Short mmCIF file of C-alpha atoms and ligand atoms in Angstrom, two decimals:
data_model
loop_
_atom_site.label_atom_id
_atom_site.label_comp_id
_atom_site.label_asym_id
_atom_site.label_seq_id
_atom_site.Cartn_x
_atom_site.Cartn_y
_atom_site.Cartn_z
CA UNK A 1 -0.01 0.13 0.01
CA UNK A 2 1.22 3.73 -0.87
CA UNK A 3 0.24 7.12 -0.14
CA UNK A 4 -0.68 7.38 -3.86
CA UNK A 5 -3.98 8.21 -4.75
CA UNK A 6 -6.17 5.10 -5.71
CA UNK A 7 -7.51 4.53 -9.12
CA UNK A 8 -9.91 1.58 -9.92
CA UNK A 9 -11.18 0.64 -13.35
CA UNK A 10 -12.59 -2.42 -15.17
CA UNK A 11 -12.94 -4.12 -18.56
CA UNK A 12 -15.82 -6.78 -19.38
CA UNK A 13 -14.60 -10.05 -20.99
CA UNK A 14 -17.42 -9.46 -23.41
CA UNK A 15 -15.95 -10.42 -26.75
CA UNK A 16 -13.10 -12.26 -28.54
CA UNK A 17 -10.70 -9.49 -28.16
CA UNK A 18 -10.32 -5.86 -26.82
CA UNK A 19 -11.41 -3.36 -29.73
CA UNK A 20 -9.40 -0.27 -30.87
CA UNK A 21 -11.85 1.96 -28.39
CA UNK A 22 -11.10 -0.10 -25.39
CA UNK A 23 -7.29 0.72 -25.82
CA UNK A 24 -7.41 4.40 -27.12
CA UNK A 25 -10.11 5.48 -24.23
CA UNK A 26 -9.30 3.45 -21.38
CA UNK A 27 -6.40 0.86 -21.14
CA UNK A 28 -3.62 3.04 -22.59
CA UNK A 29 -4.51 5.62 -19.81
CA UNK A 30 -4.53 2.70 -17.23
CA UNK A 31 -0.80 1.83 -18.30
CA UNK A 32 0.23 5.37 -17.56
CA UNK A 33 -1.88 5.65 -14.32
CA UNK A 34 0.27 2.60 -12.93
CA UNK A 35 2.84 5.30 -11.82
CA UNK A 36 1.55 7.98 -9.48
CA UNK A 37 -1.64 5.91 -8.33
CA UNK A 38 -2.05 2.77 -6.46
CA UNK A 39 -3.73 1.23 -9.29
CA UNK A 40 -6.67 -1.70 -9.22
CA UNK A 41 -7.80 -3.02 -12.61
CA UNK A 42 -10.01 -5.89 -13.11
CA UNK A 43 -11.73 -7.81 -15.51
CA UNK A 44 -15.32 -7.54 -14.79
CA UNK A 45 -16.72 -11.04 -15.49
CA UNK A 46 -19.52 -10.82 -13.26
CA UNK A 47 -20.81 -7.73 -15.35
CA UNK A 48 -20.27 -9.49 -18.57
CA UNK A 49 -23.20 -11.94 -18.06
CA UNK A 50 -25.73 -9.11 -17.55
CA UNK A 51 -26.98 -8.91 -20.91
CA UNK A 52 -26.58 -12.59 -22.07
CA UNK A 53 -24.58 -15.31 -20.79
CA UNK A 54 -21.97 -16.82 -23.24
CA UNK A 55 -21.21 -20.52 -23.35
CA UNK A 56 -19.18 -21.39 -19.96
CA UNK A 57 -15.88 -22.37 -21.84
CA UNK A 58 -16.25 -19.43 -23.99
CA UNK A 59 -16.50 -17.00 -20.83
CA UNK A 60 -13.32 -18.56 -19.35
CA UNK A 61 -11.29 -18.11 -22.58
CA UNK A 62 -12.37 -14.47 -23.00
CA UNK A 63 -11.42 -13.87 -19.52
CA UNK A 64 -7.99 -15.16 -20.14
CA UNK A 65 -7.52 -13.15 -23.46
CA UNK A 66 -8.45 -9.80 -21.71
CA UNK A 67 -6.20 -10.41 -19.26
CA UNK A 68 -3.41 -11.38 -21.55
CA UNK A 69 -4.19 -8.13 -23.70
CA UNK A 70 -4.10 -6.12 -20.60
CA UNK A 71 -0.66 -7.63 -20.01
CA UNK A 72 0.71 -7.09 -23.41
CA UNK A 73 -0.65 -3.38 -23.37
CA UNK A 74 1.97 -2.79 -20.67
CA UNK A 75 -0.04 -3.56 -17.42
CA UNK A 76 2.88 -4.69 -14.88
CA UNK A 77 1.44 -6.98 -12.17
CA UNK A 78 4.13 -5.62 -9.93
CA UNK A 79 3.22 -2.00 -10.42
CA UNK A 80 -0.71 -2.64 -10.08
CA UNK A 81 -3.15 -4.91 -8.79
CA UNK A 82 -4.63 -6.80 -11.82
CA UNK A 83 -7.40 -9.46 -10.87
CA UNK A 84 -10.60 -11.06 -12.03
CA UNK A 85 -13.74 -9.51 -10.17
CA UNK A 86 -15.41 -13.06 -9.36
CA UNK A 87 -12.28 -14.02 -7.61
CA UNK A 88 -13.43 -11.78 -4.88
CA UNK A 89 -16.85 -12.77 -3.20
CA UNK A 90 -16.48 -9.35 -1.61
CA UNK A 91 -17.76 -7.48 -4.68
CA UNK A 92 -21.44 -9.50 -4.36
CA UNK A 93 -21.19 -8.98 -0.56
CA UNK A 94 -21.00 -5.38 -0.65
CA UNK A 95 -23.15 -5.09 -3.68
CA UNK A 96 -25.98 -6.39 -1.42
CA UNK A 97 -25.81 -3.79 1.24
CA UNK A 98 -25.63 -1.14 -1.53
CA UNK A 99 -28.70 -2.43 -3.26
CA UNK A 100 -30.43 -2.33 -0.03
CA UNK A 101 -29.95 1.14 0.58
CA UNK A 102 -30.57 2.24 -3.30
CA UNK A 103 -34.17 3.45 -4.19
CA UNK A 104 -35.95 1.73 -7.05
CA UNK A 105 -36.65 4.66 -8.59
CA UNK A 106 -33.21 5.67 -8.36
CA UNK A 107 -31.89 2.55 -10.09
CA UNK A 108 -35.06 2.95 -12.78
CA UNK A 109 -33.51 6.37 -14.00
CA UNK A 110 -30.10 4.87 -14.87
CA UNK A 111 -29.98 5.72 -18.62
CA UNK A 112 -27.76 2.59 -19.47
CA UNK A 113 -30.29 0.54 -18.29
CA UNK A 114 -33.00 2.02 -20.35
CA UNK A 115 -31.01 2.07 -23.51
CA UNK A 116 -29.72 -1.58 -22.98
CA UNK A 117 -33.37 -2.92 -21.89
CA UNK A 118 -34.93 -1.23 -24.90
CA UNK A 119 -33.36 -3.23 -27.40
CA UNK A 120 -35.12 -6.63 -26.07
CA UNK A 121 -37.82 -5.04 -23.75
CA UNK A 122 -37.36 -4.50 -20.08
CA UNK A 123 -39.62 -7.39 -19.17
CA UNK A 124 -37.60 -9.78 -20.64
CA UNK A 125 -34.09 -8.48 -19.22
CA UNK A 126 -32.57 -10.37 -16.31
CA UNK A 127 -32.43 -8.39 -13.02
CA UNK A 128 -28.76 -8.19 -13.23
CA UNK A 129 -28.92 -5.66 -15.98
CA UNK A 130 -31.14 -3.37 -13.63
CA UNK A 131 -28.71 -3.79 -10.62
CA UNK A 132 -25.42 -3.85 -12.17
CA UNK A 133 -24.79 -0.08 -11.62
CA UNK A 134 -24.78 -0.99 -8.04
CA UNK A 135 -22.23 -3.79 -8.46
CA UNK A 136 -20.07 -1.14 -10.00
CA UNK A 137 -20.55 1.01 -6.99
CA UNK A 138 -19.12 -2.05 -4.95
CA UNK A 139 -16.49 -2.50 -7.14
CA UNK A 140 -15.36 0.99 -6.88
CA UNK A 141 -15.90 1.45 -3.13
CA UNK A 142 -14.30 -1.68 -2.00
CA UNK A 143 -11.00 -0.13 -2.94
CA UNK A 144 -11.72 3.04 -1.51
CA UNK A 145 -10.79 4.49 -5.08
CA UNK A 146 -9.96 8.22 -5.16
CA UNK A 147 -10.34 8.36 -8.97
CA UNK A 148 -12.37 6.35 -11.53
CA UNK A 149 -11.26 6.78 -15.03
CA UNK A 150 -14.48 7.00 -16.84
CA UNK A 151 -15.88 7.95 -20.31
CA UNK A 152 -19.03 10.42 -20.52
CA UNK A 153 -21.25 7.46 -20.77
CA UNK A 154 -20.52 6.38 -17.32
CA UNK A 155 -20.91 9.80 -15.34
CA UNK A 156 -24.08 8.66 -14.31
CA UNK A 157 -23.22 5.41 -12.70
CA UNK A 158 -20.44 7.12 -10.87
CA UNK A 159 -22.85 9.99 -9.52
CA UNK A 160 -24.95 6.86 -8.22
CA UNK A 161 -21.73 5.49 -6.49
CA UNK A 162 -21.11 8.85 -4.85
CA UNK A 163 -24.58 9.09 -3.59
CA UNK A 164 -24.59 5.68 -2.08
CA UNK A 165 -21.27 6.22 -0.33
CA UNK A 166 -22.53 9.53 1.05
CA UNK A 167 -25.80 7.70 2.13
CA UNK A 168 -23.88 4.86 3.76
CA UNK A 169 -21.49 7.17 5.50
CA UNK A 170 -24.14 9.45 6.88
CA UNK A 171 -26.25 6.55 8.22
CA UNK A 172 -23.33 4.42 9.52
CA UNK A 173 -20.15 6.42 9.47
CA UNK A 174 -17.10 7.10 7.43
CA UNK A 175 -16.82 3.75 5.56
CA UNK A 176 -16.08 4.86 2.20
CA UNK A 177 -14.13 7.39 0.20
CA UNK A 178 -15.92 9.42 -2.05
CA UNK A 179 -14.64 8.74 -5.45
CA UNK A 180 -13.91 11.62 -8.31
CA UNK A 181 -14.33 10.85 -11.93
CA UNK A 182 -11.14 11.12 -13.89
CA UNK A 183 -11.51 12.29 -17.46
CA UNK A 184 -8.08 11.91 -18.90
CA UNK A 185 -7.52 13.53 -22.42
CA UNK A 186 -7.87 9.89 -23.65
CA UNK A 187 -11.44 9.82 -22.97
CA UNK A 188 -12.00 9.95 -26.54
CA UNK A 189 -14.61 7.97 -27.91
CA UNK A 190 -13.93 5.88 -31.16
CA UNK A 191 -16.75 5.28 -33.20
CA UNK A 192 -17.90 2.26 -35.35
CA UNK A 193 -16.28 2.22 -38.93
CA UNK A 194 -19.47 1.47 -40.50
CA UNK A 195 -21.82 3.16 -38.50
CA UNK A 196 -20.29 6.39 -37.17
CA UNK A 197 -23.13 7.62 -35.01
CA UNK A 198 -22.39 4.46 -32.76
CA UNK A 199 -19.29 3.86 -30.45
CA UNK A 200 -17.11 0.69 -31.42
CA UNK A 201 -18.13 -2.02 -29.23
CA UNK A 202 -16.44 -5.49 -28.98
CA UNK A 203 -19.57 -7.46 -28.17
CA UNK A 204 -21.50 -6.28 -31.11
CA UNK A 205 -20.23 -8.08 -34.31
CA UNK A 206 -19.76 -5.49 -36.96
CA UNK A 207 -17.50 -4.99 -39.72
CA UNK A 208 -16.96 -1.67 -38.05
CA UNK A 209 -14.91 -2.83 -35.19
CA UNK A 210 -11.51 -3.27 -35.31
CA UNK A 211 -10.10 -6.23 -32.75
CA UNK A 212 -6.62 -5.60 -31.68
CA UNK A 213 -6.22 -9.60 -32.32
CA UNK A 214 -7.13 -9.17 -35.94
CA UNK A 215 -4.90 -10.31 -38.90
CA UNK A 216 -3.07 -7.19 -40.40
CA UNK A 217 -4.94 -7.60 -43.81
CA UNK A 218 -8.34 -8.06 -42.16
CA UNK A 219 -7.51 -4.64 -40.17
CA UNK A 220 -6.59 -2.88 -43.30
CA UNK A 221 -9.46 -4.13 -45.16
CA UNK A 222 -11.98 -2.96 -42.37
CA UNK A 223 -10.16 0.47 -42.13
CA UNK A 224 -10.21 0.81 -46.09
CA UNK A 225 -13.83 -0.02 -46.23
CA UNK A 226 -14.81 2.58 -43.31
CA UNK A 227 -17.89 4.73 -44.28
CA UNK A 228 -16.55 8.43 -44.69
CA UNK A 229 -18.67 11.17 -46.83
CA UNK A 230 -18.51 12.54 -50.26
CA UNK A 231 -17.03 15.76 -50.17
CA UNK A 232 -13.47 14.58 -50.45
CA UNK A 233 -11.63 17.22 -48.27
CA UNK A 234 -9.55 16.21 -45.42
CA UNK A 235 -11.09 18.17 -42.43
CA UNK A 236 -11.22 17.23 -38.66
CA UNK A 237 -15.00 17.88 -38.23
CA UNK A 238 -16.45 15.38 -35.94
CA UNK A 239 -20.11 16.82 -36.17
CA UNK A 240 -20.16 17.21 -39.97
CA UNK A 241 -17.85 14.45 -40.90
CA UNK A 242 -17.90 11.66 -38.20
CA UNK A 243 -16.51 9.02 -40.26
CA UNK A 244 -13.39 10.77 -41.66
CA UNK A 245 -12.67 12.70 -38.42
CA UNK A 246 -12.76 9.27 -36.51
CA UNK A 247 -10.07 7.76 -38.70
CA UNK A 248 -7.91 10.94 -38.18
CA UNK A 249 -8.16 10.52 -34.50
CA UNK A 250 -7.21 7.00 -34.71
CA UNK A 251 -4.33 8.01 -36.97
CA UNK A 252 -3.38 10.78 -34.58
CA UNK A 253 -3.21 8.41 -31.88
CA UNK A 254 -1.43 5.63 -33.19
CA UNK A 255 0.80 7.70 -35.51
CA UNK A 256 2.02 9.89 -32.50
CA UNK A 257 0.73 13.32 -34.32
CA UNK A 258 -2.29 15.24 -34.08
CA UNK A 259 -5.38 15.97 -36.08
CA UNK A 260 -4.12 19.43 -37.28
CA UNK A 261 -0.94 17.96 -38.62
CA UNK A 262 -2.85 15.43 -40.47
CA UNK A 263 -4.78 18.06 -42.08
CA UNK A 264 -1.84 19.49 -43.45
CA UNK A 265 0.13 16.33 -44.38
CA UNK A 266 -2.95 14.79 -46.24
CA UNK A 267 -4.33 18.37 -47.78
CA UNK A 268 -5.27 17.49 -51.56
CA UNK A 269 -4.97 13.98 -51.21
CA UNK A 270 -7.71 11.57 -51.43
CA UNK A 271 -9.47 9.53 -48.64
CA UNK A 272 -7.53 6.53 -49.73
CA UNK A 273 -4.08 7.88 -48.89
CA UNK A 274 -5.65 8.59 -45.22
CA UNK A 275 -7.07 5.25 -44.90
CA UNK A 276 -3.85 3.37 -45.85
CA UNK A 277 -1.68 5.68 -43.46
CA UNK A 278 -4.28 4.78 -40.64
CA UNK A 279 -4.32 1.01 -41.32
CA UNK A 280 -0.42 0.86 -41.49
CA UNK A 281 -0.45 2.72 -37.86
CA UNK A 282 -2.85 0.59 -36.28
CA UNK A 283 -1.31 -2.55 -37.92
CA UNK A 284 2.31 -1.44 -36.68
CA UNK A 285 0.55 -1.29 -33.05
CA UNK A 286 -1.74 -4.48 -33.39
CA UNK A 287 0.97 -6.74 -34.90
CA UNK A 288 3.19 -7.15 -31.91
CA UNK A 289 0.26 -6.58 -29.56
CA UNK A 290 -1.28 -9.67 -30.99
CA UNK A 291 1.89 -11.69 -31.04
CA UNK A 292 2.58 -10.79 -27.42
CA UNK A 293 -0.97 -11.83 -26.27
CA UNK A 294 -0.72 -14.99 -28.06
CA UNK A 295 2.46 -15.85 -26.28
CA UNK A 296 0.91 -15.08 -23.14
CA UNK A 297 -1.95 -17.44 -23.77
CA UNK A 298 0.28 -20.13 -24.62
CA UNK A 299 1.04 -20.55 -20.63
CA UNK A 300 -2.60 -20.37 -19.15
CA UNK A 301 -1.32 -21.50 -15.84
CA UNK A 302 1.15 -18.87 -15.62
CA UNK A 303 -1.83 -16.20 -16.64
CA UNK A 304 -3.67 -17.80 -13.77
CA UNK A 305 -0.92 -17.50 -11.38
CA UNK A 306 -0.68 -13.69 -12.08
CA UNK A 307 -4.38 -13.21 -11.55
CA UNK A 308 -4.42 -15.16 -8.36
CA UNK A 309 -1.69 -13.04 -6.99
CA UNK A 310 -3.67 -9.99 -8.02
CA UNK A 311 -6.82 -11.21 -6.28
CA UNK A 312 -4.63 -12.17 -3.23
CA UNK A 313 -3.54 -8.42 -3.19
CA UNK A 314 -6.97 -6.96 -3.76
CA UNK A 315 -8.49 -8.76 -1.17
CA UNK A 316 -6.40 -7.29 1.59
CA UNK A 317 -8.13 -3.88 0.56
CA UNK A 318 -11.57 -5.32 -0.37
CA UNK A 319 -11.63 -7.86 2.74
CA UNK A 320 -10.91 -4.89 5.08
CA UNK A 321 -13.79 -2.89 3.71
CA UNK A 322 -16.49 -5.56 3.70
CA UNK A 323 -15.62 -6.43 7.34
CA UNK A 324 -15.85 -2.68 8.25
CA UNK A 325 -19.07 -2.25 6.59
CA UNK A 326 -20.69 -5.68 7.89
CA UNK A 327 -19.72 -4.52 11.44
CA UNK A 328 -21.24 -1.20 11.01
CA UNK A 329 -24.32 -2.50 9.65
CA UNK A 330 -24.56 -5.01 12.65
CA UNK A 331 -24.13 -8.46 11.10
CA UNK A 332 -23.21 -10.71 13.86
CA UNK A 333 -19.53 -11.68 13.11
CA UNK A 334 -19.20 -15.40 12.41
CA UNK A 335 -17.46 -16.89 15.53
CA UNK A 336 -14.28 -18.50 15.39
CA UNK A 337 -14.46 -22.24 16.28
CA UNK A 338 -10.92 -22.32 17.21
CA UNK A 339 -11.37 -20.08 20.05
N1 AQP B 1 -15.65 3.01 -28.52
C1 AQP B 1 -14.87 3.37 -27.42
N2 AQP B 1 -14.36 4.58 -27.52
C2 AQP B 1 -13.35 5.11 -26.34
N3 AQP B 1 -13.54 4.29 -25.24
C3 AQP B 1 -14.24 2.93 -25.12
N4 AQP B 1 -14.25 2.05 -24.14
C4 AQP B 1 -15.14 1.32 -24.58
N5 AQP B 1 -15.45 1.32 -25.95
C5 AQP B 1 -15.05 2.72 -26.38
C6 AQP B 1 -13.95 1.82 -23.10
O1 AQP B 1 -13.31 0.75 -22.55
C7 AQP B 1 -13.47 0.42 -21.20
C8 AQP B 1 -13.64 -1.11 -21.08
O2 AQP B 1 -15.32 -1.17 -21.66
P1 AQP B 1 -16.00 -2.27 -21.05
O3 AQP B 1 -15.63 -3.39 -21.58
O4 AQP B 1 -16.09 -2.22 -19.47
O5 AQP B 1 -17.39 -1.98 -21.73
P2 AQP B 1 -17.97 -1.12 -22.68
O6 AQP B 1 -17.64 0.33 -22.37
O7 AQP B 1 -19.48 -1.19 -23.05
O8 AQP B 1 -16.95 -1.43 -23.80
P3 AQP B 1 -17.39 -2.16 -25.10
O9 AQP B 1 -16.24 -2.61 -25.96
O10 AQP B 1 -18.56 -1.50 -26.06
O11 AQP B 1 -17.88 -3.66 -24.69
P4 AQP B 1 -19.42 -4.31 -24.82
O12 AQP B 1 -19.48 -4.42 -26.34
O13 AQP B 1 -19.54 -5.48 -24.22
O14 AQP B 1 -20.46 -3.16 -24.37
C9 AQP B 1 -14.14 1.48 -20.56
O15 AQP B 1 -13.70 2.43 -19.75
C10 AQP B 1 -15.09 2.12 -21.82
O16 AQP B 1 -15.25 3.47 -21.68
#
């Protein structure tokens, strides 16, 4: 444990691989935040069964893949605590207490629930989709996180977390640190290449999602087929030219440049040249990344060992929080048979 501020973030094992947006919008920032913060990063597998549960073996493999990709991206188990959410029963243990102080109306106002349940109808959704923002609150509060790196879409959930922490503290005493949002400069939203009105997503199969595990030829094909516009001018204008601006943002990030420079460099050239350069820049990153991931996956026992070590480290903090919370609530402590 250090005096550095604490940070907590998670990623769902909801697809066969991370996509570009996960890396640029979140994971790259996580790597940076290993220094200067006491960082907790988890693969939030409990969250990944809220919409639909994959085949058991598939979920297991996806969890290892995401963990391997996080390591390949630069997470270092000696500088952060990397673990799998379901390895710590403390998450649902705290979540239950928080559920009991969450108003039904309050939970009903979560726009992500409204959006996600609208796809299949709220009546047919599992209750887990309704309560997952409360589990998310537990994920954060267990580690007494000072900061949570989030995108705009998660702001409402963090507000709920803060409200629940304040409510509990007011009733039972100071059990929780009140977390703040950490909106890094990388909170960029990467859009679907085929539908630039939607964000790129790993669980929605689409020709517009670039997975970091894909072969170079597939990545290049997807980028070259990205939807743009008809005016032919290389100009960064997310409102009127979302498809092109999205490609420019991706090139800026992977090509270590910026969109103003890209406008100059590609002035007078067609979209084809910009797409080719973007594809090259992404492939240059993705190829070694995929190779490293593959290498890590050849030794699942070592991967599991790293995650077990992370869980043990995480438990030191999470266990303390749950014990304190349960005591404050007044649950009878289990007696020790030895004594
Ligand atoms: N398109 C995106 N642009 C920028 N950031 C993104 N993130 C996700 N998509 C983009 C960020 O990645 C982190 C981990 O996300 P998650 O797996 O917890 O869930 P998500 O946000 O729902 O990501 P996906 O890929 O869209 O997953 P599915 O398809 O399962 O819903 C988060 O910090 C997120 O902001």
